[in-house]
MMTF fields as JSON, N, C-alpha, C and O atoms, coordinates in Angstrom:
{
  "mmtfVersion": "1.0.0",
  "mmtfProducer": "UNKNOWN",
  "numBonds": 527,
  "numAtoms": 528,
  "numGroups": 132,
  "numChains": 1,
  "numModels": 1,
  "chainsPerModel": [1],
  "groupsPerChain": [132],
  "chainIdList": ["A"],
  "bondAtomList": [4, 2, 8, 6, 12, 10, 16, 14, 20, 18, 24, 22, 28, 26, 32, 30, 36, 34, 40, 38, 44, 42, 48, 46, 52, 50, 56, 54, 60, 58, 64, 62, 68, 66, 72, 70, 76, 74, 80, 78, 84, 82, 88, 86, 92, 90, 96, 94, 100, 98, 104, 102, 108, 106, 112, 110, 116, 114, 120, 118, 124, 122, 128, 126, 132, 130, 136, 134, 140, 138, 144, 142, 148, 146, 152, 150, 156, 154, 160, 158, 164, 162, 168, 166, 172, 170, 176, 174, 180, 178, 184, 182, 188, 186, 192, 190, 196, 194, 200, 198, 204, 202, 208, 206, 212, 210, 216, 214, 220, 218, 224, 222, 228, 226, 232, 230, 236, 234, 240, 238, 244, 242, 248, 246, 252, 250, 256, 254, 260, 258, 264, 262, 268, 266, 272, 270, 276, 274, 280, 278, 284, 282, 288, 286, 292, 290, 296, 294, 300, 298, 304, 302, 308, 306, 312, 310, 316, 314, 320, 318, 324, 322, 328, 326, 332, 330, 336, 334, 340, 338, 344, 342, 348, 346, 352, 350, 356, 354, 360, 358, 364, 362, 368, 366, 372, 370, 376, 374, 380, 378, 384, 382, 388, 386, 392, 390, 396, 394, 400, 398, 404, 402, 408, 406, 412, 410, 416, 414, 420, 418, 424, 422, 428, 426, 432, 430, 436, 434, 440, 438, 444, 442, 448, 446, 452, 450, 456, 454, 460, 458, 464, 462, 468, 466, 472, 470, 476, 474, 480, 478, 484, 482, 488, 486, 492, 490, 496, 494, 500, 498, 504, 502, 508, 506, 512, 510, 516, 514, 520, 518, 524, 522],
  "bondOrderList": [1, 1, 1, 1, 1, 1, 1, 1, 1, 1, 1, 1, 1, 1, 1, 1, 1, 1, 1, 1, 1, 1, 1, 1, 1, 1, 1, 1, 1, 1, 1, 1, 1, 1, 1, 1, 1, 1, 1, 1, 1, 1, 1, 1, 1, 1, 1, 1, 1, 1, 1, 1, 1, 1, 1, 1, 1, 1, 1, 1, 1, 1, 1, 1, 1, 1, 1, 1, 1, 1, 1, 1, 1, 1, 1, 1, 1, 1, 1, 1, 1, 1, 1, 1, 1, 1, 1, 1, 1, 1, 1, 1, 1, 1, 1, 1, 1, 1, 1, 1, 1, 1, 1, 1, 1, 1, 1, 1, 1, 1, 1, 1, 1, 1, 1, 1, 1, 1, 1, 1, 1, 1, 1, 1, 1, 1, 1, 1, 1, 1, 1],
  "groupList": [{"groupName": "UNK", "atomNameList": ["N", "CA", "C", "O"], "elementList": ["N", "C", "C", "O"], "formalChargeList": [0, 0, 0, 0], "bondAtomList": [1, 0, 2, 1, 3, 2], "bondOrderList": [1, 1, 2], "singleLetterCode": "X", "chemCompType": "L-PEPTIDE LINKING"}],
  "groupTypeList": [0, 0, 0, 0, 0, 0, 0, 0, 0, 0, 0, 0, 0, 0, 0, 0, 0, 0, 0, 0, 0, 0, 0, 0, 0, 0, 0, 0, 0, 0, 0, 0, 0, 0, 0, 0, 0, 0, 0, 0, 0, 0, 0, 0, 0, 0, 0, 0, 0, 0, 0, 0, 0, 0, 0, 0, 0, 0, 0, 0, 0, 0, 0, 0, 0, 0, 0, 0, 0, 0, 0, 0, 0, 0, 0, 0, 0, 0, 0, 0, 0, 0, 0, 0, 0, 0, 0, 0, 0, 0, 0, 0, 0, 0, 0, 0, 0, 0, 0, 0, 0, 0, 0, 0, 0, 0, 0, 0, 0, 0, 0, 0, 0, 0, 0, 0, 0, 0, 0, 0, 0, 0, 0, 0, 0, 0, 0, 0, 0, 0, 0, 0],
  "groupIdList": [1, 2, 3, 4, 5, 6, 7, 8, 9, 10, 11, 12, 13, 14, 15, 16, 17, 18, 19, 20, 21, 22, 23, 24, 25, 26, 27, 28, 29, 30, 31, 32, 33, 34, 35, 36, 37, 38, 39, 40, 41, 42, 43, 44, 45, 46, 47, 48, 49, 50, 51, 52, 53, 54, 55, 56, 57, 58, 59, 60, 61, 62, 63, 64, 65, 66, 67, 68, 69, 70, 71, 72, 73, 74, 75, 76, 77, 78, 79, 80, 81, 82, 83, 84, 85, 86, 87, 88, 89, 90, 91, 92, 93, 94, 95, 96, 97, 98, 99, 100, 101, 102, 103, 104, 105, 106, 107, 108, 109, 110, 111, 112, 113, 114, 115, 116, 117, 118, 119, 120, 121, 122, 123, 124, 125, 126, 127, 128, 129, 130, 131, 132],
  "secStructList": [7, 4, 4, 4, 7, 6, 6, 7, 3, 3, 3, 3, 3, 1, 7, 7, 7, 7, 7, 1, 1, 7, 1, 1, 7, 7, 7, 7, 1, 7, 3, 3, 3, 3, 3, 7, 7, 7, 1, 1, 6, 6, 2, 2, 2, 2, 2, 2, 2, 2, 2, 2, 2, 2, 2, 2, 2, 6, 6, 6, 1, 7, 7, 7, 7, 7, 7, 7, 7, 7, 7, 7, 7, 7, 7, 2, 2, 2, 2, 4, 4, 4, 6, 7, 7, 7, 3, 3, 3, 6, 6, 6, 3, 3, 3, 7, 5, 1, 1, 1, 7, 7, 7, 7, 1, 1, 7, 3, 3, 7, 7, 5, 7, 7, 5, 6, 6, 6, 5, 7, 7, 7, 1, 7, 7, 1, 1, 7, 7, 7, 7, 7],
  "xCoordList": [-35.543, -34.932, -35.489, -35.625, -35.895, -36.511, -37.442, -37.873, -38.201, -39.778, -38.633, -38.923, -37.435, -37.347, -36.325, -35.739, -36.115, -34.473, -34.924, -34.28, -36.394, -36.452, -35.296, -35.689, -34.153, -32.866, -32.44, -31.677, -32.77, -31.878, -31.099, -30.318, -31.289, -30.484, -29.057, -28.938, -28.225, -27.245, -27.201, -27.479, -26.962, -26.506, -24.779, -24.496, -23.945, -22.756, -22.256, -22.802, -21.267, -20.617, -19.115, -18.439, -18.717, -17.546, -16.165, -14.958, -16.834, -16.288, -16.647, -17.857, -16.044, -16.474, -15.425, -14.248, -16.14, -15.427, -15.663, -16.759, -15.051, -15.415, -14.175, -12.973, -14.985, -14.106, -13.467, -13.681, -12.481, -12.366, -13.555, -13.87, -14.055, -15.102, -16.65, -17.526, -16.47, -17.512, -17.203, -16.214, -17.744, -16.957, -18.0, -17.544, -19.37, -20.454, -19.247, -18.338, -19.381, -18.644, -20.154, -21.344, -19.16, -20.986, -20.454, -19.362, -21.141, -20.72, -20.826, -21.833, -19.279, -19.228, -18.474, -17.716, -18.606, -18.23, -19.832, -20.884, -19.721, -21.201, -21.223, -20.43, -22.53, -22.803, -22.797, -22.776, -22.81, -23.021, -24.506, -25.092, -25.24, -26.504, -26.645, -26.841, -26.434, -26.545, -27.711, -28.441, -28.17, -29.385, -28.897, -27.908, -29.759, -29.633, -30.548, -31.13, -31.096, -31.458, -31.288, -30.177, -32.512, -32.204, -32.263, -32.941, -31.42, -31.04, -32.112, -31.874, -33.635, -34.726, -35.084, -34.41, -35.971, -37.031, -37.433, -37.905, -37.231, -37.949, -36.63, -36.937, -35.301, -34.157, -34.281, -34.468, -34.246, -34.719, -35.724, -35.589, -37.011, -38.087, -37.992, -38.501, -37.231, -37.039, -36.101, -36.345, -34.581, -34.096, -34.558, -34.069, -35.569, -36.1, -36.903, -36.941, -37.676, -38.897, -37.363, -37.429, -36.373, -35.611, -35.032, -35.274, -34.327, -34.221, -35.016, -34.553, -36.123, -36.858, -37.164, -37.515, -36.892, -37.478, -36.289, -36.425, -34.851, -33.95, -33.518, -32.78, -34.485, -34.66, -35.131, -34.686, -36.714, -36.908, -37.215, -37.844, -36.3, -35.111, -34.371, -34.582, -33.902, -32.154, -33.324, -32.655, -34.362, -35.059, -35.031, -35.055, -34.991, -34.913, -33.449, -33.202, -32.702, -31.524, -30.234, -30.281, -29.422, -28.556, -28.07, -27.282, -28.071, -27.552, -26.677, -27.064, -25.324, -24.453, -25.098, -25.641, -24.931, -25.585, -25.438, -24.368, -26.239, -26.329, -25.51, -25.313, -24.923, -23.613, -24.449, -25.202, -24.213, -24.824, -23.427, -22.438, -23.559, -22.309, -23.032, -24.153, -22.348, -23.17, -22.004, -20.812, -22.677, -22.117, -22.346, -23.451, -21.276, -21.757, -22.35, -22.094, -23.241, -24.129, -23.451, -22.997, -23.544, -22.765, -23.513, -24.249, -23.226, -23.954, -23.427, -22.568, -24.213, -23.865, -24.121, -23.151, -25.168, -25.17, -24.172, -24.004, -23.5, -22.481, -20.818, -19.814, -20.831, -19.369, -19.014, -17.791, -19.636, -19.331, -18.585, -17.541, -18.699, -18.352, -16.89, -16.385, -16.027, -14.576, -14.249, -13.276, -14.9, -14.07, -14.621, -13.807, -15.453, -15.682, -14.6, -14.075, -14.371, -13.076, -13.888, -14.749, -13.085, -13.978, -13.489, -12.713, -14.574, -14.595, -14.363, -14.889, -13.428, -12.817, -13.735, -13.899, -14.786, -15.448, -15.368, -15.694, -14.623, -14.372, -12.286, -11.329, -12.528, -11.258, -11.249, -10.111, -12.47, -13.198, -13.169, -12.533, -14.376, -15.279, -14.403, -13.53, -14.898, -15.2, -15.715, -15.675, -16.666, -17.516, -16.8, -15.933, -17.129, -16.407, -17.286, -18.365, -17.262, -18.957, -18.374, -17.319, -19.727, -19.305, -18.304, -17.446, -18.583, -17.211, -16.081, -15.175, -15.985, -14.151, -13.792, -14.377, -12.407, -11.891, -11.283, -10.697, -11.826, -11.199, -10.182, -9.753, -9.651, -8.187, -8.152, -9.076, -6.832, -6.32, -6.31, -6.359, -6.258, -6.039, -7.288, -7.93, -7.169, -7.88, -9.264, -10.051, -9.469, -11.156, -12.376, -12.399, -13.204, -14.614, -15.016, -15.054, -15.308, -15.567, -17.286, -17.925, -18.12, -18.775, -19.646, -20.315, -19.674, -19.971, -21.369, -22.243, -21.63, -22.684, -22.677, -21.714, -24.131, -24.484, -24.944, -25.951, -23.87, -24.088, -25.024, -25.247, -25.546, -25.837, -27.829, -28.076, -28.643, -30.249, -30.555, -31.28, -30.001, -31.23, -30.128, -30.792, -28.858, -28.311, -27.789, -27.211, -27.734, -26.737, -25.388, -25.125, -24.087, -22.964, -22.272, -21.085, -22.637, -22.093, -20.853, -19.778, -21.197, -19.521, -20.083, -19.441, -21.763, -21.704, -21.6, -21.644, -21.437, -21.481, -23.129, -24.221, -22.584, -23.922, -24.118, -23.617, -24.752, -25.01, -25.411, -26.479, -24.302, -25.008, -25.444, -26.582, -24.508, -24.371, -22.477, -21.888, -22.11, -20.723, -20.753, -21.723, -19.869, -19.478, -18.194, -17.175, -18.172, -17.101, -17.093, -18.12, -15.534, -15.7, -14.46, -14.031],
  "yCoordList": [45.771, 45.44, 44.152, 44.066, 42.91, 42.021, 42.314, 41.431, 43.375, 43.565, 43.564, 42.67, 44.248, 44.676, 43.387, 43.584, 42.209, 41.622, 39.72, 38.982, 39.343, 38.327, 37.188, 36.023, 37.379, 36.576, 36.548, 35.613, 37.669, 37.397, 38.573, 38.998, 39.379, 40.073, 39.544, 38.344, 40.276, 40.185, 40.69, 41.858, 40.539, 42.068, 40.887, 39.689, 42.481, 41.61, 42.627, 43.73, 42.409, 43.114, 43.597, 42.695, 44.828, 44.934, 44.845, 44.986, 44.593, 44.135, 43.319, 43.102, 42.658, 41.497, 41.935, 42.192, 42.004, 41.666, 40.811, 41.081, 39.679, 39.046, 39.203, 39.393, 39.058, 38.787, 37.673, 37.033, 37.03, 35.428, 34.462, 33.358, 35.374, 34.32, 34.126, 33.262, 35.092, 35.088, 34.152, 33.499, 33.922, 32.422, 33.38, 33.556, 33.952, 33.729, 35.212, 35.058, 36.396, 37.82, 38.853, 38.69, 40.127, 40.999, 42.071, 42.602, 42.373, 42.948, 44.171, 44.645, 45.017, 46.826, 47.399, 46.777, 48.35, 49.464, 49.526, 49.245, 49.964, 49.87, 48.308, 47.392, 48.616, 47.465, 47.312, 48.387, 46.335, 46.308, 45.898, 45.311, 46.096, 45.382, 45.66, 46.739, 43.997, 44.177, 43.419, 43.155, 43.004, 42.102, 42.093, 42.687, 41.299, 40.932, 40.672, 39.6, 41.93, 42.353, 41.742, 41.79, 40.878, 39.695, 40.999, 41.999, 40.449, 41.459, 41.142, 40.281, 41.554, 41.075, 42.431, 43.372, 42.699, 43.719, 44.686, 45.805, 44.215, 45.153, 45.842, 46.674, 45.757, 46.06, 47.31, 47.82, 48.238, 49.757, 50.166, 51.046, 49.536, 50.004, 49.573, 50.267, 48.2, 47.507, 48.807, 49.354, 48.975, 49.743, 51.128, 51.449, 52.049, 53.29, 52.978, 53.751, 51.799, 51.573, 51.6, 52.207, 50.905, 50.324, 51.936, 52.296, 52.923, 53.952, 55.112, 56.213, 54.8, 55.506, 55.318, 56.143, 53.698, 53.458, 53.553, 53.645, 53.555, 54.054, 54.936, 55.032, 56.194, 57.745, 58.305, 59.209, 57.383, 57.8, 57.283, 57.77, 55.751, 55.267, 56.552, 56.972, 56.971, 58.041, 59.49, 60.508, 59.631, 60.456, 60.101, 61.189, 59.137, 58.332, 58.421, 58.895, 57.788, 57.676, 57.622, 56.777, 58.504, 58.682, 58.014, 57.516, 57.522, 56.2, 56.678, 57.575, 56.172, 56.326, 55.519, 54.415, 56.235, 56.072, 54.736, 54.135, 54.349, 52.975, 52.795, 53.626, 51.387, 51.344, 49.965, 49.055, 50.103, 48.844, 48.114, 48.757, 46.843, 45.965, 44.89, 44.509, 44.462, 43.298, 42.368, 42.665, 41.03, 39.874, 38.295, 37.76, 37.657, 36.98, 35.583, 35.023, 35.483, 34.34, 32.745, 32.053, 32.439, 31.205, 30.359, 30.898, 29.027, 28.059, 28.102, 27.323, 29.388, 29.358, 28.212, 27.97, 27.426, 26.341, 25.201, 24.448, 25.216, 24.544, 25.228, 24.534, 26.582, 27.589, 27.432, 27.488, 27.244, 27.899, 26.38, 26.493, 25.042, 24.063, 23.67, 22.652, 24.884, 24.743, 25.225, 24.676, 26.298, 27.233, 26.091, 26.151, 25.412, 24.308, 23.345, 22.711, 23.435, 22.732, 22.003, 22.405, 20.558, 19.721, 20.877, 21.82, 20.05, 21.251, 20.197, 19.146, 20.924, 19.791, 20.624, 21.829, 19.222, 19.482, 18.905, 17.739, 20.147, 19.231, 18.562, 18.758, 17.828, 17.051, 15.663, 15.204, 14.718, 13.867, 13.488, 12.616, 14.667, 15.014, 15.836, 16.704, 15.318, 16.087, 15.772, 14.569, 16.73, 17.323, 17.164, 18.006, 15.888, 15.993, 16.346, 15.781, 17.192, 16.992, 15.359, 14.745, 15.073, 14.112, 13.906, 13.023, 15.326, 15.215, 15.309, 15.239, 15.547, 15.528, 14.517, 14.213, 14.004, 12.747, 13.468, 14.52, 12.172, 12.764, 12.385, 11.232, 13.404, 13.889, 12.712, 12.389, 11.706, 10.84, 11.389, 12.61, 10.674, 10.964, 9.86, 8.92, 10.631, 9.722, 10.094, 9.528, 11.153, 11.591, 10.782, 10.072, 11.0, 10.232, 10.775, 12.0, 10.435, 10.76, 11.055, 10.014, 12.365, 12.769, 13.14, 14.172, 12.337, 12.891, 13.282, 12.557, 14.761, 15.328, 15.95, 16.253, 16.099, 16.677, 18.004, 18.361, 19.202, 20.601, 21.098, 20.317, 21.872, 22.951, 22.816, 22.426, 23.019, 23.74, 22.969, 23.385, 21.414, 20.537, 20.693, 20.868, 20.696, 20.727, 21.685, 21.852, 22.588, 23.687, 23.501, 22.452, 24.569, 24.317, 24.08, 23.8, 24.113, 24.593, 25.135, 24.615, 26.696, 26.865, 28.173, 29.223, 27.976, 29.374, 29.179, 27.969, 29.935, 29.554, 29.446, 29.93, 28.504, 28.499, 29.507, 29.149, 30.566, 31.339, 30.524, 29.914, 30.535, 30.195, 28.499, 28.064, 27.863, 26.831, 25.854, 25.472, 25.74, 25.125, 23.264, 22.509, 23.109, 21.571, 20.961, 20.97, 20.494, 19.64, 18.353, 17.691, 17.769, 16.662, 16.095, 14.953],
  "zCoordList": [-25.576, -26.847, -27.43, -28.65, -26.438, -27.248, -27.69, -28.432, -27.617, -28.828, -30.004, -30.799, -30.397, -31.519, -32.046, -33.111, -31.41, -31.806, -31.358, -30.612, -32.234, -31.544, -31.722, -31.654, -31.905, -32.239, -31.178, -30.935, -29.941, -28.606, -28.317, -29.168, -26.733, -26.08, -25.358, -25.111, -25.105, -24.523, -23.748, -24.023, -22.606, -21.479, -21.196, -21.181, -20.993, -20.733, -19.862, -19.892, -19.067, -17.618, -18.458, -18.951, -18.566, -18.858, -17.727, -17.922, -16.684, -15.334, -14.422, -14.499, -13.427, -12.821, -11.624, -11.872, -9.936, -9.089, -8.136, -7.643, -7.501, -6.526, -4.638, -4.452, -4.005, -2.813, -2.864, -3.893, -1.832, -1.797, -1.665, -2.107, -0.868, -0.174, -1.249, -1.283, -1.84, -3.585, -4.188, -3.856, -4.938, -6.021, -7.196, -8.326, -6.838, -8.154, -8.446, -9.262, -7.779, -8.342, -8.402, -8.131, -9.0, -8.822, -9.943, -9.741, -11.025, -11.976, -11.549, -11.023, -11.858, -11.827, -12.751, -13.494, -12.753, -14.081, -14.905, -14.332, -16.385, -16.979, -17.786, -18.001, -18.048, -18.881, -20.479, -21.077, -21.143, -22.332, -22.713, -21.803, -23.895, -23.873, -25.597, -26.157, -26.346, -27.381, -27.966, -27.01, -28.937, -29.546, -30.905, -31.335, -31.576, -32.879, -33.504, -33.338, -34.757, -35.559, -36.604, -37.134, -37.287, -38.549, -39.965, -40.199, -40.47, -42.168, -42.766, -43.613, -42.706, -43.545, -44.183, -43.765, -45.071, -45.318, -44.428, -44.629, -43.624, -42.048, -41.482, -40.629, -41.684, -40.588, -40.66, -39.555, -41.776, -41.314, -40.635, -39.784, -40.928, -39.886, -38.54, -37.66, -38.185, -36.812, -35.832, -34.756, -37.158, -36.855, -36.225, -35.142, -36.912, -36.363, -35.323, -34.365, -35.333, -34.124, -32.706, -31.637, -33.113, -31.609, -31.297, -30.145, -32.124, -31.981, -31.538, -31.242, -31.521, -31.067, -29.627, -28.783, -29.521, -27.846, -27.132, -25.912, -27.697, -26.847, -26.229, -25.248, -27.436, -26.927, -25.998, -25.291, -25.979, -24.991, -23.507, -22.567, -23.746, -22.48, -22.184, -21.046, -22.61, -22.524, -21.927, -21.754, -21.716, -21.358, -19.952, -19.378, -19.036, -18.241, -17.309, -16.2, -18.246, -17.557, -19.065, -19.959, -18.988, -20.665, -21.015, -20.211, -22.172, -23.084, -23.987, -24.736, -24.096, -25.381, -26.698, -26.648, -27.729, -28.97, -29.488, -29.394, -29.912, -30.32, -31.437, -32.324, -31.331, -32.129, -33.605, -33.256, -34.467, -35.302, -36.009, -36.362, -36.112, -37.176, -37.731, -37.394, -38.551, -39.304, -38.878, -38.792, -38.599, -38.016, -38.705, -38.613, -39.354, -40.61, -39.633, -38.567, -40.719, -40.449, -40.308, -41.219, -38.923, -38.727, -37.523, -36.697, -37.551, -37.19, -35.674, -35.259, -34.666, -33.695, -32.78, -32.061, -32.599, -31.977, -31.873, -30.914, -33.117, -32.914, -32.775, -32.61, -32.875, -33.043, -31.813, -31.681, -30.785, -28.789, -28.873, -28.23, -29.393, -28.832, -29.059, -28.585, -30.098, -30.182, -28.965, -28.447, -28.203, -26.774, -25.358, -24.436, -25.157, -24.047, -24.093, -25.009, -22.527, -22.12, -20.837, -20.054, -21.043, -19.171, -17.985, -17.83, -17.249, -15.99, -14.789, -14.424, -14.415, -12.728, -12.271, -12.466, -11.133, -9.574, -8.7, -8.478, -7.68, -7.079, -7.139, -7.888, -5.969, -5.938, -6.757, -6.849, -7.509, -8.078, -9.237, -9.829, -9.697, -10.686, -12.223, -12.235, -13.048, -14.347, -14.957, -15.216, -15.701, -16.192, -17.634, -17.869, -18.939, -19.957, -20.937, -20.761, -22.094, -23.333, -23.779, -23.621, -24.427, -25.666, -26.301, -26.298, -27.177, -28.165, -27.973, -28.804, -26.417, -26.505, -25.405, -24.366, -26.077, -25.482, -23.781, -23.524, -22.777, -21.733, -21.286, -21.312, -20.791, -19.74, -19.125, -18.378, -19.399, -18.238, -16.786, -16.636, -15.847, -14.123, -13.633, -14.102, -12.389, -11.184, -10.929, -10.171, -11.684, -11.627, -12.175, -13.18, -11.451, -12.37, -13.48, -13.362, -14.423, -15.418, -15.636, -15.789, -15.668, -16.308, -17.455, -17.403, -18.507, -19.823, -19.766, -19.289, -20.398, -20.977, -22.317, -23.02, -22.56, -23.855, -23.793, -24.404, -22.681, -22.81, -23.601, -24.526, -23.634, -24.403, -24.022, -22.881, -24.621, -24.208, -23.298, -22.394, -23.301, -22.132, -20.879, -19.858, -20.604, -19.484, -19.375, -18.301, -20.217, -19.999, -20.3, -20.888, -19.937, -19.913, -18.958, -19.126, -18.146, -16.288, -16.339, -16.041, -16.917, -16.675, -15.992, -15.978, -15.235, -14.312, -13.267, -13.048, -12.158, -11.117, -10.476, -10.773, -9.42, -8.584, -7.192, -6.126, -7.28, -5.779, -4.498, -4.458, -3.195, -2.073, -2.266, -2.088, -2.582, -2.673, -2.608, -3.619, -1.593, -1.631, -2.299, -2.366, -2.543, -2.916, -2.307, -2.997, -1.211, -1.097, -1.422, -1.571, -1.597, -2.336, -1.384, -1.545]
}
């Protein structure tokens, strides 16, 4: 799908299970897998080229029909930063962004600037414990 969606794939898990002893989890049930298709001159032809290669994906292994919506144009780089909340690590630690004032208590305080150069850390890490 990224030949046809250079805006970016999604694959997303419509399920998630973990044991206790899991912390990362292991996605089951099916998957989702969406991209995004810029509204230019080209979206019908992008459109038939991606339809066509899904076909004959589904020749392969069967695919439910591709679903399309239009999704209004918004300043995603900054939209994700109303849903980030600090992250306790640890018995210690938190993990605060910039912009938001931190949580009184007894923890050390953390501040980062989430997002392309550090990430968000709100994934887990595989095969790696932290005690504190």
């Amino acid at each position: 799908m990224s030949r046809f969606a250079p805006s970016g794939v999604v694959i997303e898990s419509t399920a998630v299970t973990a044991n206790p002893d899991d912390s990362a989890g292991r996605s089951v049930g099916p998957l989702r897998v969406a991209c995004f298709l810029p509204v230019d001159d080209q979206l019908e032809e992008t459109r038939r080229r991606l339809e066509e290669a899904l076909w004959y994906l589904g020749r392969i292994q069967p695919l439910p029909e591709a679903q399309y919506r239009s999704i209004e144009n918004d300043n995603w780089a900054e939209a994700w930063k109303q849903h980030y909340r600090p992250i306790q690590i640890g018995r210690k630690l938190i993990v605060v962004p910039a912009w938001l004032e931190a949580p009184s208590g007894e923890r050390e305080v953390v501040r980062i600037d989430p997002g392309m150069a550090f990430g968000t850390g709100t994934h887990p890490q595989p095969n790696y414990a932290c005690k504190s």
